[in-house]
Amino acid sequence: MGAAAARPPPGLGALSDETGLSPAALMRLHERFQALDRDDKGHLSPADLQALEGLALNPLCERIVGAFFPAGAQRADFPTFARVLAHFRPAEGAPCEPGGPSSPGSKLRFVFELYDLDGDGQISYRELLQVLRLMVGLEVPDEALAAVAARALREADRSGRGTLCFEDFAKAVERLDVDRRMSIWMLK
Amino acid sequence: MDFLLFGSLISAVDPVAVLAVFEEVHVNETLFIIVFGESLLNDAVTVVLYKVFNSFVELGPAHIHATDYVKGVVSFFLVSLGGTAVGLLFAFLLALITRFTKRVRIIEPLFVFLLAYVAYLAAEMVSLSSILAVTFCGICCKKYVEANISQKSRTTVKYTMKTLASSSETIIFMFLGISAVDTSKWAWDTTLVLGTLLFILLFRAVGVVLQTCVLNRFRLIPLDRIDQVVMSYGGLRGAVAFALVILLDGAKVKAKDYFVATTIVVVFFTVIVQGLTIKPLVTWLKVKRSDHHKPTLNEELHEHAFDHILAAVEDIVGHHGYHYWRDKWEQFDKKYLSQLLMRKSAYRLRDEIWDVYYKLNIRDAISFVDQGGHVLSAAKLALPSMPSRTSMSESSVTNLLRESGSGACLDLQVIDTVRSRRDKEDAVMHHVLRGSLYKPRRRYKASYSRHFISPDKQERQDKEIFRQNMKRRLETFKSTKHNVCSSKSKARLKEKGRKKKGISLTSDSPNGKTQRNVPWQEAAPVLVMVSSDEEESNSSETEKEDDEGIVFIARATNEVLQGKKTPGSLDVCPSPCIIPPSPTLAEKELPWKGDQADLAVYVSSETTKIVPVDMQKAWNQSISSLESIASPPGIETGPQHKRFTCPVLEEQPQSASQVTPEQRSCFQFPSHVSKSSRSQSDSSPDGTEQQELQPLMAAEEPNRIVPSTEPRWLIQFNRASHL
């Protein structure tokens, strides 16, 4: 807010290269970062993000907020903020390296990590059930959800271990246009 | 001035022609929506401009002032937005009305048609855009009306609309053709015709390119060249242009005949030439096709997750993008509109993930029955096929059946009626009725095949009455069954590893599958599976599960059964399999009353165990008897089954007792079990049942028979209750 908004954040060029976002987009993000950072702390805390009312109504809000604060940290500085948001840059039509943060693979990995709470690289039945419970309304009873989760797991799990690894997950959603569904125009 | 008029009417793109072509070609949705949307909405532009220019022409060019132009523009906005508003108003009205049509379902389609037509008329009355009114009425009310009206009404509306639409379109084109031949109506002018043809192609292309340039700045995924080509080439003129040109006032517009001729040629050209060539063009240009596949459960699930994630990130970024607004709309809709406009039962049960899951399950069931049906026929069981039952109104289940080309006839009425979300009571009633209707036919067949004295009508009715009463008692017994059959029974439909599942099931039963019991316990007394909170799909699911669950118990615990060729028949199509046992058992009752004396002792000791085990026995008996069409062999194995299962009964109580503590609402269960055990000795709590049994057992030893028959009856009733 105020004078700070005009100054570009430090390391803009390096950040731009790393994330693939254009400097202009980064500037916009920086302004947003500063707008969100209500106490002008210079970093974001979970409370800042949760204060967004739209986010509060979102079923997956805790998970997403958690994505910005890896490993339980309570502060997120601007590079972290930008890196997470870089996942949502539309990859199509813009030059981006295959391994870059906005490639469909990394988008999927981002979502995968949202599901995988314990970070073991596998989505277990319980984790899937939890996500389902979050997303589905209250009127669907528990055992119905359990059935749905079990079935979804069965459908996708090709290795037969009862959990989904990243490859299974990617295969299951390959027909969905991930790039289109997980991109924000503003970040182009 | 006249040319302005002509230009306005000739530029109107006809939705129907476009729709037909694009549907055939299956282009990707974006393209389809753009072109189709343009066709729908350009009515506002066309008609307004037409009217404006018509009035200008009538006034004469000399009298037009600048204000008239301004008024023209303003009237354009007014007409289009006004038409939309009228449409929305009537959509709201329609949705509200259909919410209350539960009792008058037969006239639901009427409401839909009439109100839509009223929307059209109302807009016409105030000179607003009537087509837009009708369009928006349809668009907005669809969601609520579809949820509110019955399945049959939906079908009626859908197909009537299609018929009406295609017949209207045909009539217009016929008229077009006739006028083309009738030379008195038009005058030919080569330059005009050729010029028009050339220019419409050219200017459409120019217009499209310009607009996409502007649009692409705001689109996430830009419209590429190919899309643009298809869009400009897909501008087929049609009925609207022709109708408008015919309506021209010949006195005011001197060149009317030339216009008519040109219009006819243009329409013919675009429809024939462009219409015919667009398909090869699309294929040649490799336009992205739409991907029509049934969404798997995973896709549905993750799609939702993506949407939520994106909405959240949009919030964080502060970008009010598409998802943001869509989320906002959905919240508003959920909070206010849906509650106001949708019936309570429909509203409560809506959930897309559940929809997909339900459909997938139905499909599984169908495919399973397909195989089961073959097995059944292979085993030469005298199960009547049910072709008559499938002659019901189209439903999602029947559609799925047709799609999958299944030859088997599942008792869709059960699933279908259950699935009708309109009314719990409806479903319950249907179930009850069907339960009672279903059996008689079965019984006839079974009895014929068994060469028995067919049970007379009185007996059947008595049995039915008895069954009704037994059903209520069996409620509590359901709990164990539910525990036993886990969600894996669904898996079982897919996989053939039945034995494996059977074993895993019993081990699964203690694992907190108890939540299931809760909704089922709360269900209506008569039909346990139809719970108040669950979607009916769950109940159909539980139907299958229940039966399969029981089968599994039998499987896992009773090796003898393996010898019987029951596996196929048992696993398949629960409902058909259910009924045969009961009649045969019923028949068995009479002749073998004497035999049961010795069994009574056995049974009495075992009825202290949980009833499901008894159900098993009866099930086994019935299956074996059913299988062997002749009576004696089947019956003889019956007692054997009983004995065999008895040692295994020990298992059941454990699982049940393990389960009971966890069940919140199954407290009645242990007491009931003990009650039934007591009944052996006292037979006083079962006085009522005995009395009911009296008419059945015409004479001897009601007391002795009661204990032994009771469990069997219980089992049968359990089966019956499924239906």
Tab-separated table of C-alpha atoms in Angstrom, chain A residues 3-172:
chain	number	residue	atom	x	y	z
A	3	ALA	CA	4.684	4.107	-1.788
A	4	ALA	CA	5.759	0.542	-1.588
A	5	ALA	CA	3.486	-0.366	-4.425
A	6	ALA	CA	5.519	1.494	-6.956
A	7	ARG	CA	8.800	-0.170	-6.166
A	8	PRO	CA	9.535	-3.396	-7.910
A	9	PRO	CA	10.354	-6.231	-5.567
A	10	PRO	CA	13.936	-7.306	-5.369
A	11	GLY	CA	15.133	-10.036	-7.635
A	12	LEU	CA	12.367	-9.520	-10.112
A	13	GLY	CA	14.347	-10.618	-13.085
A	14	ALA	CA	15.531	-13.822	-11.512
A	15	LEU	CA	12.074	-14.597	-10.278
A	16	SER	CA	10.655	-13.983	-13.691
A	17	ASP	CA	13.038	-16.446	-15.235
A	18	GLU	CA	12.409	-19.013	-12.614
A	19	THR	CA	8.666	-18.900	-12.679
A	20	GLY	CA	8.144	-18.060	-16.291
A	21	LEU	CA	5.872	-15.192	-15.445
A	22	SER	CA	6.400	-11.998	-17.276
A	23	PRO	CA	7.710	-9.034	-15.307
A	24	ALA	CA	4.432	-7.234	-15.822
A	25	ALA	CA	2.517	-10.134	-14.348
A	26	LEU	CA	4.941	-10.243	-11.479
A	27	MET	CA	4.384	-6.587	-10.827
A	28	ARG	CA	0.664	-7.167	-10.687
A	29	LEU	CA	1.193	-10.046	-8.334
A	30	HIS	CA	3.408	-7.957	-6.180
A	31	GLU	CA	0.744	-5.328	-5.885
A	32	ARG	CA	-1.697	-7.975	-4.927
A	33	PHE	CA	0.739	-9.382	-2.426
A	34	GLN	CA	1.029	-6.043	-0.791
A	35	ALA	CA	-2.707	-5.575	-0.831
A	36	LEU	CA	-3.195	-8.889	0.900
A	37	ASP	CA	-0.512	-8.185	3.434
A	38	ARG	CA	-2.682	-6.108	5.624
A	39	ASP	CA	-0.248	-5.239	8.345
A	40	ASP	CA	2.509	-4.431	5.938
A	41	LYS	CA	4.629	-7.096	7.426
A	42	GLY	CA	6.410	-7.826	4.207
A	43	HIS	CA	5.200	-11.385	4.210
A	44	LEU	CA	1.905	-13.196	4.231
A	45	SER	CA	0.469	-15.167	7.054
A	46	PRO	CA	-2.341	-17.688	6.812
A	47	ALA	CA	-4.723	-15.247	8.437
A	48	ASP	CA	-4.199	-12.813	5.600
A	49	LEU	CA	-5.301	-15.337	3.079
A	50	GLN	CA	-8.160	-16.631	5.111
A	51	ALA	CA	-9.505	-13.160	5.477
A	52	LEU	CA	-10.595	-13.314	1.879
A	53	GLU	CA	-14.244	-14.000	2.100
A	54	GLY	CA	-14.526	-15.827	-1.154
A	55	LEU	CA	-11.800	-18.137	-0.063
A	56	ALA	CA	-13.508	-18.809	3.207
A	57	LEU	CA	-16.470	-20.218	1.368
A	58	ASN	CA	-14.352	-22.459	-0.721
A	59	PRO	CA	-14.413	-26.057	0.397
A	60	LEU	CA	-10.759	-26.593	-0.269
A	61	CYS	CA	-9.617	-23.386	1.297
A	62	GLU	CA	-7.473	-24.814	4.060
A	63	ARG	CA	-5.623	-27.009	1.682
A	64	ILE	CA	-4.925	-24.237	-0.716
A	65	VAL	CA	-3.810	-21.880	1.974
A	66	GLY	CA	-1.585	-24.652	3.178
A	67	ALA	CA	-0.045	-24.861	-0.237
A	68	PHE	CA	1.301	-21.387	0.149
A	69	PHE	CA	2.925	-22.188	3.437
A	70	PRO	CA	4.960	-25.265	2.893
A	71	ALA	CA	6.183	-27.325	5.786
A	72	GLY	CA	4.035	-25.501	8.284
A	73	ALA	CA	5.790	-22.185	7.963
A	74	GLN	CA	3.759	-19.215	9.009
A	75	ARG	CA	5.263	-16.733	6.676
A	76	ALA	CA	5.203	-16.577	2.948
A	77	ASP	CA	7.334	-14.053	1.217
A	78	PHE	CA	6.768	-12.799	-2.234
A	79	PRO	CA	8.934	-15.302	-4.123
A	80	THR	CA	7.038	-18.171	-2.535
A	81	PHE	CA	3.783	-16.499	-3.373
A	82	ALA	CA	4.838	-16.018	-6.944
A	83	ARG	CA	6.169	-19.520	-7.271
A	84	VAL	CA	2.957	-21.091	-6.170
A	85	LEU	CA	0.941	-18.876	-8.430
A	86	ALA	CA	3.222	-19.587	-11.311
A	87	HIS	CA	1.585	-22.960	-11.485
A	88	PHE	CA	-1.462	-21.235	-12.824
A	89	ARG	CA	0.036	-19.535	-15.749
A	90	PRO	CA	-1.552	-20.732	-18.924
A	91	ALA	CA	0.954	-22.884	-20.638
A	92	GLU	CA	-0.685	-23.007	-23.989
A	93	GLY	CA	0.399	-20.424	-26.453
A	94	ALA	CA	3.233	-19.177	-24.334
A	95	PRO	CA	6.777	-20.387	-24.364
A	96	CYS	CA	7.480	-22.550	-21.410
A	97	GLU	CA	9.854	-25.345	-20.801
A	98	PRO	CA	8.356	-28.753	-20.188
A	99	GLY	CA	9.576	-28.923	-16.657
A	100	GLY	CA	8.610	-25.428	-15.778
A	101	PRO	CA	6.178	-24.549	-13.071
A	102	SER	CA	3.304	-23.905	-15.385
A	103	SER	CA	3.537	-27.047	-17.411
A	104	PRO	CA	0.586	-29.400	-17.125
A	105	GLY	CA	2.740	-31.870	-15.280
A	106	SER	CA	3.585	-29.482	-12.544
A	107	LYS	CA	-0.001	-28.295	-12.368
A	108	LEU	CA	-1.023	-31.826	-11.747
A	109	ARG	CA	1.654	-32.241	-9.194
A	110	PHE	CA	0.380	-29.203	-7.391
A	111	VAL	CA	-3.073	-30.709	-7.157
A	112	PHE	CA	-1.637	-34.041	-6.201
A	113	GLU	CA	0.139	-32.455	-3.326
A	114	LEU	CA	-3.051	-30.817	-2.229
A	115	TYR	CA	-4.603	-34.207	-1.916
A	116	ASP	CA	-1.633	-35.895	-0.399
A	117	LEU	CA	-1.591	-34.489	3.067
A	118	ASP	CA	1.039	-36.644	4.634
A	119	GLY	CA	3.363	-36.105	1.763
A	120	ASP	CA	4.228	-39.706	1.140
A	121	GLY	CA	3.695	-39.374	-2.560
A	122	GLN	CA	0.596	-41.523	-2.543
A	123	ILE	CA	-3.013	-40.666	-2.221
A	124	SER	CA	-4.500	-43.155	0.135
A	125	TYR	CA	-8.115	-44.038	0.513
A	126	ARG	CA	-8.443	-41.913	3.587
A	127	GLU	CA	-7.013	-38.876	1.927
A	128	LEU	CA	-9.327	-39.263	-0.990
A	129	LEU	CA	-12.238	-39.646	1.341
A	130	GLN	CA	-11.266	-36.508	3.149
A	131	VAL	CA	-11.118	-34.493	-0.002
A	132	LEU	CA	-14.430	-35.881	-1.097
A	133	ARG	CA	-15.975	-35.038	2.215
A	134	LEU	CA	-14.821	-31.500	1.807
A	135	MET	CA	-16.206	-31.110	-1.635
A	136	VAL	CA	-19.477	-32.899	-1.442
A	137	GLY	CA	-22.407	-31.432	0.360
A	138	LEU	CA	-23.558	-32.510	3.742
A	139	GLU	CA	-26.546	-34.352	2.466
A	140	VAL	CA	-24.552	-37.204	1.058
A	141	PRO	CA	-24.122	-39.726	3.840
A	142	ASP	CA	-20.807	-41.080	4.919
A	143	GLU	CA	-21.055	-44.549	3.611
A	144	ALA	CA	-22.129	-43.300	0.249
A	145	LEU	CA	-19.029	-41.188	0.132
A	146	ALA	CA	-16.984	-44.121	1.224
A	147	ALA	CA	-18.397	-46.077	-1.652
A	148	VAL	CA	-17.608	-43.318	-4.072
A	149	ALA	CA	-14.086	-42.963	-2.787
A	150	ALA	CA	-13.478	-46.667	-2.907
A	151	ARG	CA	-14.694	-46.836	-6.399
A	152	ALA	CA	-12.693	-43.885	-7.554
A	153	LEU	CA	-9.628	-45.410	-6.045
A	154	ARG	CA	-10.283	-48.668	-7.710
A	155	GLU	CA	-10.787	-47.057	-11.054
A	156	ALA	CA	-7.587	-45.173	-11.014
A	157	ASP	CA	-5.308	-47.475	-9.158
A	158	ARG	CA	-3.521	-49.506	-11.715
A	159	SER	CA	-0.848	-50.892	-9.537
A	160	GLY	CA	-3.322	-52.482	-7.212
A	161	ARG	CA	-1.730	-51.180	-4.061
A	162	GLY	CA	-4.843	-49.400	-2.950
A	163	THR	CA	-3.265	-45.982	-3.199
A	164	LEU	CA	-2.771	-43.624	-6.065
A	165	CYS	CA	0.656	-42.634	-7.083
A	166	PHE	CA	1.244	-39.590	-9.187
A	167	GLU	CA	1.265	-41.492	-12.436
A	168	ASP	CA	-2.089	-43.072	-11.701
A	169	PHE	CA	-3.515	-39.705	-10.891
A	170	ALA	CA	-2.145	-38.167	-14.029
A	171	LYS	CA	-3.541	-40.960	-16.104
A	172	ALA	CA	-6.943	-40.686	-14.503
